[in-house]
Amino acid sequence: HIMEHMGKKVTVFGSFVVDLMGRTPHLPAAGETVKGTVFKMGPGGKGSNQAVAAHRAGADVTLVTKVGKDVFGKVATDFYEKEGMNTEYIFVDEEKETGCALITVEEGTAQNEIVVISGACGNITDEDVEKSRALIESADILLLQLEINFDALYKVIDIAHAAGVTIVLNTAPAAELPAEVLKKLDIVTPNETEAQ
């Protein structure tokens, strides 16, 4: 669908986290230490992943997210610069850390366990939203997910809706949303479990 919208302005408002992935012969039981085989670290977060995918597909994308004043925050900005993406709306939190996801993957079965810590992208303030207002209002398409704090998410939806922007919500991680918020969305993209 993104390809049909070449040349349109896409704003993604959402999460950046650093993925820390370890592979193990089996997932540890409570209190157990298991020797892993592979470790990988890289950029993640549903918002960031959406923005990067749309950018690589040729859309004109600006990502709005928030990181901490730490080494993981630098992982974000270095990555976007390498991708040739706009970093103007990567806000920096004075106190909270950059979000991260701790992912353990079992070899053989690909079963996994994931802990996501939102950090800074769970602390998007009214001021951050206001700084993004013109960007949101001038977008053709606004892409959202549910990995940022909901008060900020709802304000962003209100701004976009009032400006007639097409709003696309990836309903992950799954959560209950008020009917009046759902009414303002144009496209919702749940998977099977999220739909339930």
mmCIF file of C-alpha atoms in Angstrom:
data_model
loop_
_atom_site.group_PDB
_atom_site.id
_atom_site.type_symbol
_atom_site.label_atom_id
_atom_site.label_comp_id
_atom_site.label_asym_id
_atom_site.label_seq_id
_atom_site.Cartn_x
_atom_site.Cartn_y
_atom_site.Cartn_z
ATOM 1 C CA HIS A 1 0.000 0.000 0.000
ATOM 2 C CA ILE A 2 2.857 2.372 0.783
ATOM 3 C CA MET A 3 4.021 2.191 -2.844
ATOM 4 C CA GLU A 4 0.728 3.677 -4.041
ATOM 5 C CA HIS A 5 1.475 6.687 -1.880
ATOM 6 C CA MET A 6 4.878 7.566 -3.320
ATOM 7 C CA GLY A 7 5.589 11.229 -2.885
ATOM 8 C CA LYS A 8 3.086 11.501 -0.040
ATOM 9 C CA LYS A 9 4.288 12.654 3.345
ATOM 10 C CA VAL A 10 4.211 9.980 6.000
ATOM 11 C CA THR A 11 4.648 10.788 9.669
ATOM 12 C CA VAL A 12 5.284 7.898 12.051
ATOM 13 C CA PHE A 13 4.711 8.681 15.723
ATOM 14 C CA GLY A 14 5.956 5.850 17.846
ATOM 15 C CA SER A 15 8.518 3.803 19.632
ATOM 16 C CA PHE A 16 12.210 3.186 19.293
ATOM 17 C CA VAL A 17 13.789 0.474 21.415
ATOM 18 C CA VAL A 18 17.098 -1.336 21.160
ATOM 19 C CA ASP A 19 16.560 -5.067 20.645
ATOM 20 C CA LEU A 20 18.922 -7.265 22.667
ATOM 21 C CA MET A 21 18.488 -10.782 21.361
ATOM 22 C CA GLY A 22 20.085 -13.942 22.729
ATOM 23 C CA ARG A 23 19.671 -17.484 21.384
ATOM 24 C CA THR A 24 19.681 -20.405 23.836
ATOM 25 C CA PRO A 25 19.356 -24.209 23.583
ATOM 26 C CA HIS A 26 16.272 -23.893 25.841
ATOM 27 C CA LEU A 27 14.438 -21.041 27.553
ATOM 28 C CA PRO A 28 15.491 -20.672 31.185
ATOM 29 C CA ALA A 29 13.104 -21.761 33.934
ATOM 30 C CA ALA A 30 12.601 -19.336 36.849
ATOM 31 C CA GLY A 31 15.933 -18.820 38.584
ATOM 32 C CA GLU A 32 17.859 -20.825 35.973
ATOM 33 C CA THR A 33 20.914 -19.522 34.119
ATOM 34 C CA VAL A 34 21.305 -20.885 30.610
ATOM 35 C CA LYS A 35 24.358 -20.488 28.397
ATOM 36 C CA GLY A 36 23.390 -18.750 25.186
ATOM 37 C CA THR A 37 24.951 -19.247 21.761
ATOM 38 C CA VAL A 38 24.373 -15.985 19.834
ATOM 39 C CA PHE A 39 23.848 -12.365 20.846
ATOM 40 C CA LYS A 40 22.601 -9.617 18.537
ATOM 41 C CA MET A 41 21.847 -6.004 19.251
ATOM 42 C CA GLY A 42 20.043 -3.693 16.889
ATOM 43 C CA PRO A 43 17.413 -1.027 16.358
ATOM 44 C CA GLY A 44 13.809 -2.030 16.994
ATOM 45 C CA GLY A 45 10.460 -0.804 18.238
ATOM 46 C CA LYS A 46 7.225 -1.011 16.252
ATOM 47 C CA GLY A 47 7.232 2.686 15.371
ATOM 48 C CA SER A 48 10.829 2.704 14.250
ATOM 49 C CA ASN A 49 10.354 -0.497 12.241
ATOM 50 C CA GLN A 50 7.322 0.986 10.438
ATOM 51 C CA ALA A 51 9.220 4.177 9.647
ATOM 52 C CA VAL A 52 12.279 2.345 8.330
ATOM 53 C CA ALA A 53 10.165 -0.002 6.182
ATOM 54 C CA ALA A 54 8.228 2.920 4.662
ATOM 55 C CA HIS A 55 11.456 4.877 4.103
ATOM 56 C CA ARG A 56 13.118 1.912 2.379
ATOM 57 C CA ALA A 57 9.994 1.521 0.208
ATOM 58 C CA GLY A 58 10.536 5.075 -1.026
ATOM 59 C CA ALA A 59 8.035 7.069 1.034
ATOM 60 C CA ASP A 60 8.870 10.538 2.399
ATOM 61 C CA VAL A 61 8.938 9.614 6.094
ATOM 62 C CA THR A 62 9.554 11.507 9.316
ATOM 63 C CA LEU A 63 9.677 9.556 12.559
ATOM 64 C CA VAL A 64 8.735 11.149 15.871
ATOM 65 C CA THR A 65 10.079 9.221 18.845
ATOM 66 C CA LYS A 66 11.955 9.729 22.079
ATOM 67 C CA VAL A 67 15.216 8.322 23.410
ATOM 68 C CA GLY A 68 17.321 8.755 26.542
ATOM 69 C CA LYS A 69 20.674 10.462 27.041
ATOM 70 C CA ASP A 70 22.493 7.152 26.869
ATOM 71 C CA VAL A 71 24.450 4.902 24.545
ATOM 72 C CA PHE A 72 21.225 3.315 23.220
ATOM 73 C CA GLY A 73 19.949 6.749 22.203
ATOM 74 C CA LYS A 74 23.034 7.063 20.046
ATOM 75 C CA VAL A 75 22.251 3.675 18.477
ATOM 76 C CA ALA A 76 19.013 5.289 17.244
ATOM 77 C CA THR A 77 20.477 8.471 15.772
ATOM 78 C CA ASP A 78 23.459 6.653 14.194
ATOM 79 C CA PHE A 79 21.095 4.150 12.581
ATOM 80 C CA TYR A 80 18.731 6.788 11.124
ATOM 81 C CA GLU A 81 21.628 8.848 9.808
ATOM 82 C CA LYS A 82 22.995 5.749 8.080
ATOM 83 C CA GLU A 83 19.531 5.094 6.580
ATOM 84 C CA GLY A 84 19.355 8.710 5.400
ATOM 85 C CA MET A 85 16.337 9.482 7.591
ATOM 86 C CA ASN A 86 15.344 12.763 9.214
ATOM 87 C CA THR A 87 16.375 12.844 12.909
ATOM 88 C CA GLU A 88 14.882 16.255 13.696
ATOM 89 C CA TYR A 89 11.990 14.761 15.685
ATOM 90 C CA ILE A 90 13.976 12.321 17.822
ATOM 91 C CA PHE A 91 13.312 13.919 21.200
ATOM 92 C CA VAL A 92 15.674 13.318 24.117
ATOM 93 C CA ASP A 93 14.368 12.626 27.611
ATOM 94 C CA GLU A 94 16.350 14.197 30.434
ATOM 95 C CA GLU A 95 15.668 11.383 32.924
ATOM 96 C CA LYS A 96 14.277 8.238 31.318
ATOM 97 C CA GLU A 97 16.457 5.695 29.551
ATOM 98 C CA THR A 98 16.109 4.678 25.902
ATOM 99 C CA GLY A 99 13.646 1.816 25.543
ATOM 100 C CA CYS A 100 14.886 -1.717 25.085
ATOM 101 C CA ALA A 101 13.569 -5.193 24.394
ATOM 102 C CA LEU A 102 15.173 -8.247 25.989
ATOM 103 C CA ILE A 103 14.528 -11.173 23.669
ATOM 104 C CA THR A 104 15.413 -14.789 24.381
ATOM 105 C CA VAL A 105 14.950 -17.183 21.472
ATOM 106 C CA GLU A 106 15.068 -20.966 21.846
ATOM 107 C CA GLU A 107 17.004 -22.710 19.103
ATOM 108 C CA GLY A 108 15.123 -25.449 17.314
ATOM 109 C CA THR A 109 11.634 -24.281 18.271
ATOM 110 C CA ALA A 110 12.044 -20.479 17.814
ATOM 111 C CA GLN A 111 9.908 -20.111 20.974
ATOM 112 C CA ASN A 112 10.707 -16.774 22.550
ATOM 113 C CA GLU A 113 10.334 -14.645 25.657
ATOM 114 C CA ILE A 114 10.339 -10.864 25.346
ATOM 115 C CA VAL A 115 10.491 -8.101 27.937
ATOM 116 C CA VAL A 116 9.918 -4.599 26.542
ATOM 117 C CA ILE A 117 10.857 -1.560 28.614
ATOM 118 C CA SER A 118 9.415 1.576 26.991
ATOM 119 C CA GLY A 119 11.704 4.032 28.755
ATOM 120 C CA ALA A 120 11.697 7.440 27.071
ATOM 121 C CA CYS A 121 9.123 6.555 24.405
ATOM 122 C CA GLY A 122 6.648 5.901 27.219
ATOM 123 C CA ASN A 123 7.250 9.458 28.421
ATOM 124 C CA ILE A 124 6.205 11.621 25.457
ATOM 125 C CA THR A 125 5.071 14.953 26.894
ATOM 126 C CA ASP A 126 2.506 17.542 25.803
ATOM 127 C CA GLU A 127 5.460 19.713 24.827
ATOM 128 C CA ASP A 128 6.826 16.982 22.528
ATOM 129 C CA VAL A 129 3.387 16.639 20.914
ATOM 130 C CA GLU A 130 3.126 20.415 20.415
ATOM 131 C CA LYS A 131 6.592 20.514 18.827
ATOM 132 C CA SER A 132 5.320 17.883 16.361
ATOM 133 C CA ARG A 133 1.942 19.541 15.678
ATOM 134 C CA ALA A 134 2.851 21.170 12.323
ATOM 135 C CA LEU A 135 4.516 17.939 11.165
ATOM 136 C CA ILE A 136 1.419 15.891 12.046
ATOM 137 C CA GLU A 137 -0.976 18.392 10.442
ATOM 138 C CA SER A 138 1.008 18.536 7.198
ATOM 139 C CA ALA A 139 1.256 14.743 6.809
ATOM 140 C CA ASP A 140 -0.780 12.829 4.230
ATOM 141 C CA ILE A 141 -0.600 9.671 6.336
ATOM 142 C CA LEU A 142 0.047 9.221 10.065
ATOM 143 C CA LEU A 143 1.267 5.775 11.154
ATOM 144 C CA LEU A 144 0.783 4.786 14.802
ATOM 145 C CA GLN A 145 1.134 1.774 17.109
ATOM 146 C CA LEU A 146 0.520 1.249 20.817
ATOM 147 C CA GLU A 147 4.063 1.430 22.213
ATOM 148 C CA ILE A 148 3.986 5.062 23.377
ATOM 149 C CA ASN A 149 2.087 6.513 26.355
ATOM 150 C CA PHE A 150 -1.638 6.688 25.599
ATOM 151 C CA ASP A 151 -2.240 10.300 26.656
ATOM 152 C CA ALA A 152 0.250 11.379 23.968
ATOM 153 C CA LEU A 153 -1.196 8.896 21.452
ATOM 154 C CA TYR A 154 -4.735 10.257 21.920
ATOM 155 C CA LYS A 155 -3.572 13.875 21.512
ATOM 156 C CA VAL A 156 -1.714 12.975 18.318
ATOM 157 C CA ILE A 157 -4.848 11.235 16.957
ATOM 158 C CA ASP A 158 -6.946 14.323 17.792
ATOM 159 C CA ILE A 159 -4.518 16.661 15.996
ATOM 160 C CA ALA A 160 -4.362 14.445 12.899
ATOM 161 C CA HIS A 161 -8.111 13.843 12.826
ATOM 162 C CA ALA A 162 -8.869 17.578 13.072
ATOM 163 C CA ALA A 163 -6.449 18.214 10.191
ATOM 164 C CA GLY A 164 -7.999 15.520 7.956
ATOM 165 C CA VAL A 165 -4.866 13.345 7.925
ATOM 166 C CA THR A 166 -5.313 9.628 7.066
ATOM 167 C CA ILE A 167 -4.605 7.760 10.318
ATOM 168 C CA VAL A 168 -3.295 4.177 10.238
ATOM 169 C CA LEU A 169 -3.016 2.305 13.548
ATOM 170 C CA ASN A 170 -1.134 -0.944 14.023
ATOM 171 C CA THR A 171 -2.922 -2.215 17.163
ATOM 172 C CA ALA A 172 0.137 -3.762 18.765
ATOM 173 C CA PRO A 173 0.821 -4.494 21.522
ATOM 174 C CA ALA A 174 -2.910 -5.224 21.873
ATOM 175 C CA ALA A 175 -4.890 -2.960 24.233
ATOM 176 C CA GLU A 176 -8.434 -1.761 24.793
ATOM 177 C CA LEU A 177 -9.083 1.549 23.034
ATOM 178 C CA PRO A 178 -12.041 3.843 23.738
ATOM 179 C CA ALA A 179 -14.712 3.867 21.004
ATOM 180 C CA GLU A 180 -14.334 7.623 20.489
ATOM 181 C CA VAL A 181 -10.644 7.114 19.679
ATOM 182 C CA LEU A 182 -11.351 4.191 17.301
ATOM 183 C CA LYS A 183 -13.890 6.341 15.408
ATOM 184 C CA LYS A 184 -11.145 8.764 14.405
ATOM 185 C CA LEU A 185 -8.974 6.092 12.760
ATOM 186 C CA ASP A 186 -9.073 5.419 9.013
ATOM 187 C CA ILE A 187 -7.208 2.094 8.834
ATOM 188 C CA VAL A 188 -6.543 -0.425 11.614
ATOM 189 C CA THR A 189 -4.116 -3.314 11.017
ATOM 190 C CA PRO A 190 -4.480 -5.921 13.778
ATOM 191 C CA ASN A 191 -3.210 -9.466 13.544
ATOM 192 C CA GLU A 192 -5.499 -12.339 14.572
ATOM 193 C CA THR A 193 -4.829 -12.262 18.335
ATOM 194 C CA GLU A 194 -4.993 -8.451 18.473
ATOM 195 C CA ALA A 195 -8.336 -8.505 16.658
ATOM 196 C CA GLN A 196 -9.719 -10.854 19.314
#
